Short mmCIF file of C-alpha atoms in Angstrom, two decimals:
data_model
loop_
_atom_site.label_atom_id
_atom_site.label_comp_id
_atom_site.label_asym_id
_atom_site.label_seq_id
_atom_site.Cartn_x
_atom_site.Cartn_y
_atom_site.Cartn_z
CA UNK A 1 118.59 125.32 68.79
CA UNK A 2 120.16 122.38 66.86
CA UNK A 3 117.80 120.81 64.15
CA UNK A 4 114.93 120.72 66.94
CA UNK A 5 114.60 124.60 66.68
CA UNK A 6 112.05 124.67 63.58
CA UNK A 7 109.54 121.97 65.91
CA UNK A 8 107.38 123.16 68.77
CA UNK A 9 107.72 120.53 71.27
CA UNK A 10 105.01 119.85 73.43
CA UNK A 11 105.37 119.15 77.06
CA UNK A 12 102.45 116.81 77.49
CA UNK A 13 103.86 115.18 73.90
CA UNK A 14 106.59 114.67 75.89
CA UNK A 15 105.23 113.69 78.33
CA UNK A 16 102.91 111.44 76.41
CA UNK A 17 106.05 109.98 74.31
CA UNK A 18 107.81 109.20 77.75
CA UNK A 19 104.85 107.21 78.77
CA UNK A 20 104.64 105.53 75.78
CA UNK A 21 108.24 104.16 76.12
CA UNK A 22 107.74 103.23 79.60
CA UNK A 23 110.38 105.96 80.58
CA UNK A 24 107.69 107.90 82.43
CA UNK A 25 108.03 106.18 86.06
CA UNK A 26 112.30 106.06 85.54
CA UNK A 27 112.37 109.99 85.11
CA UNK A 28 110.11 111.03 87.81
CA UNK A 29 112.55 108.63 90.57
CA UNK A 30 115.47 110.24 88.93
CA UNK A 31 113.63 114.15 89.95
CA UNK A 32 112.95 112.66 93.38
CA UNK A 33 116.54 110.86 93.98
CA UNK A 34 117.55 114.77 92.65
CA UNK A 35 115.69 116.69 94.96
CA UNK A 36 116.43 114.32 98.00
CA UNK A 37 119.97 114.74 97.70
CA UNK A 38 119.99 119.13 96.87
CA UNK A 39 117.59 118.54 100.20
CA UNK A 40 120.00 116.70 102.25
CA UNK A 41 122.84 118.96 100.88
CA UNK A 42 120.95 122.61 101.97
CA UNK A 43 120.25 120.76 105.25
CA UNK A 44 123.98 119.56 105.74
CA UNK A 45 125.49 123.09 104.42
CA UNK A 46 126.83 121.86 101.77
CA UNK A 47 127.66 123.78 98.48
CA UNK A 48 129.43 124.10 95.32
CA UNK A 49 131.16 127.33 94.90
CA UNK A 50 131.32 128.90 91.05
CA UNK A 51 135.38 128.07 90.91
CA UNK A 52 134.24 124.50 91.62
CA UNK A 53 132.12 124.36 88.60
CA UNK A 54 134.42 126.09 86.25
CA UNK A 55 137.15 124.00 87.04
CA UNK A 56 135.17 120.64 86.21
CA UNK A 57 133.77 122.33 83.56
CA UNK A 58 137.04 122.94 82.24
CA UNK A 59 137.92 119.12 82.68
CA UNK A 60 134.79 118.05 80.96
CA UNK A 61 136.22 120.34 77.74
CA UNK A 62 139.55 118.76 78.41
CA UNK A 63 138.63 115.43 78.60
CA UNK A 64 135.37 116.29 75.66
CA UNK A 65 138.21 117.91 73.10
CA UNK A 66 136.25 120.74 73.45
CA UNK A 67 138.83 123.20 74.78
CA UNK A 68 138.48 125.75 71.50
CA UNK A 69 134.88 127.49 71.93
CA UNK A 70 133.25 127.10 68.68
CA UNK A 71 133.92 123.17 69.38
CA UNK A 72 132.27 123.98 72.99
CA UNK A 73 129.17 125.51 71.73
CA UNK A 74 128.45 123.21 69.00
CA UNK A 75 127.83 121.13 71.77
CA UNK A 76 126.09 122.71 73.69
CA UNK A 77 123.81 123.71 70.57
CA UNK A 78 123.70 119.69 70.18
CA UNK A 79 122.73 118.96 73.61
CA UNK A 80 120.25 121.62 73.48
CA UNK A 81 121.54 123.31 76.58
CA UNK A 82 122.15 126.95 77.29
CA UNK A 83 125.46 127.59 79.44
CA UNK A 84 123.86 128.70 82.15
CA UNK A 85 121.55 125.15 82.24
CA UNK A 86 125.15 123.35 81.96
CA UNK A 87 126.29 125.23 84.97
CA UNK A 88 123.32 123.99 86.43
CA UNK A 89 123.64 120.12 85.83
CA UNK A 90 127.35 120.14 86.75
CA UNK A 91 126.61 121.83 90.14
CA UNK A 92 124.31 118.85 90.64
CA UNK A 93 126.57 116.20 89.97
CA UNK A 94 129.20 117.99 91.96
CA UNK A 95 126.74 118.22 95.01
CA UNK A 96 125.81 114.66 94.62
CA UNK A 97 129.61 113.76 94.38
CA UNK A 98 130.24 115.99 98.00
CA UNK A 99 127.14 114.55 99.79
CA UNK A 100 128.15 111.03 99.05
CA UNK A 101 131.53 111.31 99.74
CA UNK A 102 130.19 112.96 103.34
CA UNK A 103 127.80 110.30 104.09
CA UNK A 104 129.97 107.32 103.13
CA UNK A 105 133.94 108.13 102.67
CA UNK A 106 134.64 106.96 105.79
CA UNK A 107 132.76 103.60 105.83
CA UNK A 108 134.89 102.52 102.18
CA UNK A 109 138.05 101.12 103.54
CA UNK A 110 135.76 98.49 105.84
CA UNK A 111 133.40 98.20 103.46
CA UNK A 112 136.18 96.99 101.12
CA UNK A 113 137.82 94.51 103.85
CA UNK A 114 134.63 92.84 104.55
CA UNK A 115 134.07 91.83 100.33
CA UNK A 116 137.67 91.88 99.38
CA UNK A 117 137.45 88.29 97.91
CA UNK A 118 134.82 89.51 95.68
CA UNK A 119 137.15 91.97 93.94
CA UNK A 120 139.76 89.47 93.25
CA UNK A 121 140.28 89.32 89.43
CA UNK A 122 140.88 86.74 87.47
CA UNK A 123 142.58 86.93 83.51
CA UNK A 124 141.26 83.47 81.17
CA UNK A 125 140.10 82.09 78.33
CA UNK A 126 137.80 79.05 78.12
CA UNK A 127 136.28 77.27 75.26
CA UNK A 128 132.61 76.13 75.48
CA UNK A 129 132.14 72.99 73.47
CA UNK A 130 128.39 71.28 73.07
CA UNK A 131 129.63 67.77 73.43
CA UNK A 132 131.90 65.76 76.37
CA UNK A 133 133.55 63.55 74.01
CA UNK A 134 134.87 66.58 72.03
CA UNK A 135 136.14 68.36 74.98
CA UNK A 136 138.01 65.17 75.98
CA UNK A 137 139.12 64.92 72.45
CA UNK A 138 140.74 68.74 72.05
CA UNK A 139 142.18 68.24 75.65
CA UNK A 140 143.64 65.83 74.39
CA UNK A 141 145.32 66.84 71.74
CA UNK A 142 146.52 70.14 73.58
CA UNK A 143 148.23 68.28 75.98
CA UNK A 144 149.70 66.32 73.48
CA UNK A 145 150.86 69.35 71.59
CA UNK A 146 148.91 68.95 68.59
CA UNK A 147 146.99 71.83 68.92
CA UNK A 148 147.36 74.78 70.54
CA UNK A 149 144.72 76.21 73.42
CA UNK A 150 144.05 79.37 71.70
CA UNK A 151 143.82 77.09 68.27
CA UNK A 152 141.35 75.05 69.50
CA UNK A 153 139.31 77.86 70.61
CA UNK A 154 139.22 79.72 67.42
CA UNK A 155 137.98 76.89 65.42
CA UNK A 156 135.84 74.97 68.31
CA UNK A 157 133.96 77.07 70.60
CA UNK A 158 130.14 77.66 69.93
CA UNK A 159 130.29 81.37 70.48
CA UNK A 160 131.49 83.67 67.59
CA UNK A 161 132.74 86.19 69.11
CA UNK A 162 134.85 84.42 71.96
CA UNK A 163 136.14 82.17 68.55
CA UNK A 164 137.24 85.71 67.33
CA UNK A 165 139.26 86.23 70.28
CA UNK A 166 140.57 82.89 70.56
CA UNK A 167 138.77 81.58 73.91
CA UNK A 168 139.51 85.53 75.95
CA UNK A 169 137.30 84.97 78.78
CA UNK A 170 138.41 88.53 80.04
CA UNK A 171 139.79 89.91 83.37
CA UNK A 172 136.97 90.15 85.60
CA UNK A 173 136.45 90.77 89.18
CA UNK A 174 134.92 87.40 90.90
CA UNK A 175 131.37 88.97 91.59
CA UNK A 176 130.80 89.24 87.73
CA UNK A 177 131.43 85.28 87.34
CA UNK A 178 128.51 83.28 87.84
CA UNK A 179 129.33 80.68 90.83
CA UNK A 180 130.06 77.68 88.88
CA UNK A 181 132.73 79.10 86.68
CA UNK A 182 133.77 81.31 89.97
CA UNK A 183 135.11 77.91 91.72
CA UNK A 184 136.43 76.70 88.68
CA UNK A 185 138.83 79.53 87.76
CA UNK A 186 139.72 80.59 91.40
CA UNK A 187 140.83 76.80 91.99
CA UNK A 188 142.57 76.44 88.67
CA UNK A 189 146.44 76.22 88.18
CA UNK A 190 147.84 78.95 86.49
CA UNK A 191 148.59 78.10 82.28
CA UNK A 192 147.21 75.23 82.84
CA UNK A 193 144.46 73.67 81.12
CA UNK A 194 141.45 72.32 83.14
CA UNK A 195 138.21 70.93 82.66
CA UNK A 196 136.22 69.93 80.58
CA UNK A 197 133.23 70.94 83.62
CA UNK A 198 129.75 70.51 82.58
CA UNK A 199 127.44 73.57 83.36
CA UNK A 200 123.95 74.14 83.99
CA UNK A 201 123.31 75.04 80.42
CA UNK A 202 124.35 71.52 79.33
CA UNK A 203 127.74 72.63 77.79
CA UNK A 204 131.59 71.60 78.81
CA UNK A 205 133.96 74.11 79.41
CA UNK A 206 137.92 73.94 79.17
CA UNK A 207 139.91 76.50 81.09
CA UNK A 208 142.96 78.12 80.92
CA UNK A 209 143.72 80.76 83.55
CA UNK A 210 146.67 83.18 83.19
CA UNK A 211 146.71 85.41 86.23
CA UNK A 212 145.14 86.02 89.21
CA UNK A 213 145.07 89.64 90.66
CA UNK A 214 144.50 90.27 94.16
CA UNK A 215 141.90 92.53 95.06
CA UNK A 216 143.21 96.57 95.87
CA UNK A 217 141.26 99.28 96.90
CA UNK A 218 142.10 100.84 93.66
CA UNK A 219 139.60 104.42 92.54
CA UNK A 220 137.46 102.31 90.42
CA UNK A 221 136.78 100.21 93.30
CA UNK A 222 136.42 103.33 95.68
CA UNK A 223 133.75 104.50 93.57
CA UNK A 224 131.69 101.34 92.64
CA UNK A 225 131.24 101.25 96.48
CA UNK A 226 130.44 105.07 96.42
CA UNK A 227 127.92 104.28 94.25
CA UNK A 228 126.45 101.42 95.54
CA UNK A 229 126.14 103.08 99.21
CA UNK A 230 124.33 106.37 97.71
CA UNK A 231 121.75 103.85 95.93
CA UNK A 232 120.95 101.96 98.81
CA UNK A 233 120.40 105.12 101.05
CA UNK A 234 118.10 106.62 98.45
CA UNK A 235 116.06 103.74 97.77
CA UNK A 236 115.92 103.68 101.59
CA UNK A 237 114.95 107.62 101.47
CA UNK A 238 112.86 106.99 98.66
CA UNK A 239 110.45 103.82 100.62
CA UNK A 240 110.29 106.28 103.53
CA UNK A 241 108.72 108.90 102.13
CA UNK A 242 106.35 106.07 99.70
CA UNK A 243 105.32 104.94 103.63
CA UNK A 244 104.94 108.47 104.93
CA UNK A 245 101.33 109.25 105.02
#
C-alpha cells in the first residue's frame, strides 16, 4: 500500500510517535466525540442508507477530479485506505451531518437573529504606519491628491504582505475584527479616508472602507452555526461523562 507497504508499522510506535507530538490526547477526544455521536444516532434511529454513501461518494470524485477509476484508486492507494474503510468514514461524516442537522436545524434561523450584527461584513484596506506624524503627513497628501490611498500603502505600511496588496484589509465578517478596528470600520464613511487611530500595539492606522454587506443567513453561515452548536453539545457530552463516576 503506497510507499508505506515495504515498513511494518507498529501500533505502540504509533502510538508512541503520537505521544511524542502531543497528538495523543487530540485523537483519543476525536474517538470519543465519534462514538458519542454513532451512539446518539443508533439511539435516535438514525441511519445512512448505501445510496446515501454512493452518491456523496460520487460528489467527493466529482468535486476530487477523480471521476476515471485508476485516478480514484491512486488515491485511495495514497490515503492508505481500502474502499470498503472509505465507505466507512463517509458514513460517519454523513451520520454526523444528519444528527446535527436533527438536534439543531431548527434553532439556526434564531440563532442567526440574535448575532446578526456579528455577521455583518465589511470590504477595506488600511495602512499601519509606526509614527503619528507620518500618518498625518500621507493623509495629507491623499487628500490633497498627491498620492493615491492604495499608493501610499504599497510604499508605507510596515507589513509586507498588506504593502503587496496595496493596504487590502479583506472582507471580513465583524466577529473576526478585533474591537478597536471593529468601531472604526463599522463607523467609517464609505471611500473615505479616516484615521490615523492609534492602537494598542502603539501603531496608527488609516482607513479606507469600500462596502459594507449586511449580514444574510447565507449556507456558509448556516453551517458555521451547525458547527458551532454540535461542538458545544459534545464538549457538554464529553464533561458529563469526565463527571460520571
Amino acid at each position: 500500500m503506497n510507499n508505506f507497504s515495504s515498513f511494518f508499522l507498529d501500533p505502540l510506535e504509533i502510538i508512541g510517535f503520537l505521544k511524542q507530538e502531543l497528538l495523543l490526547r487530540e485523537i483519543c477526544q476525536k474517538t470519543v466525540r465519534q462514538n458519542i455521536i454513532s451512539r446518539t444516532c443508533q439511539t435516535l434511529n438514525l441511519t445512512i442508507t448505501a445510496a446515501e454513501i454512493q452518491a456523496e461518494i460520487s460528489r467527493f470524485r466529482t468535486q476530487r477530479n477523480l471521476e476515471m477509476m485508476p485516478d480514484w484508486v491512486a488515491w485511495l492507494d495514497q490515503q492508505m485506505l481500502t474502499l470498503s474503510e472509505w465507505e466507512t468514514a463517509v458514513q460517519s461524516q454523513l451520520l454526523t451531518q444528519k444528527l446535527t442537522n436533527y438536534l439543531f436545524a431548527h434553532e439556526i434561523e434564531n440563532t442567526f437573529n440574535q448575532r446578526q450584527a456579528d455577521f455583518d461584513q465589511v470590504l477595506f484596506y488600511q495602512i499601519v504606519l509606526p509614527y503619528e506624524r507620518l500618518a498625518q503627513e500621507l493623509l495629507y497628501q491623499i487628500e490633497e491628491n498627491e498620492i493615491s490611498f492604495y499608493e501610499a500603502a504599497h510604499l508605507y505600511d510596515i507589513d509586507e504582505q498588506r504593502r503587496l496588496k496595496c493596504g487590502y484589509g479583506g472582507k471580513l465578517y465583524r466577529w473576526q475584527l478585533a474591537p478597536e478596528l471593529a468601531t472604526i470600520t463599522f463607523n467609517a464613511k464609505l471611500m473615505e479616508v479616516s484615521g490615523p487611530f492609534q492602537f494598542p500595539d502603539q501603531t496608527y492606522n488609516l482607513i479606507r472602507v469600500e462596502e459594507f454587506l449586511p449580514a444574510q443567513l447565507t449556507s456558509e453561515i448556516y453551517k458555521f452555526f451547525l458547527d458551532e452548536k454540535l461542538d458545544q453539545w459534545l464538549r457538554s457530552e464529553l464533561s458529563w461523562l469526565a463527571d460520571d463516576p
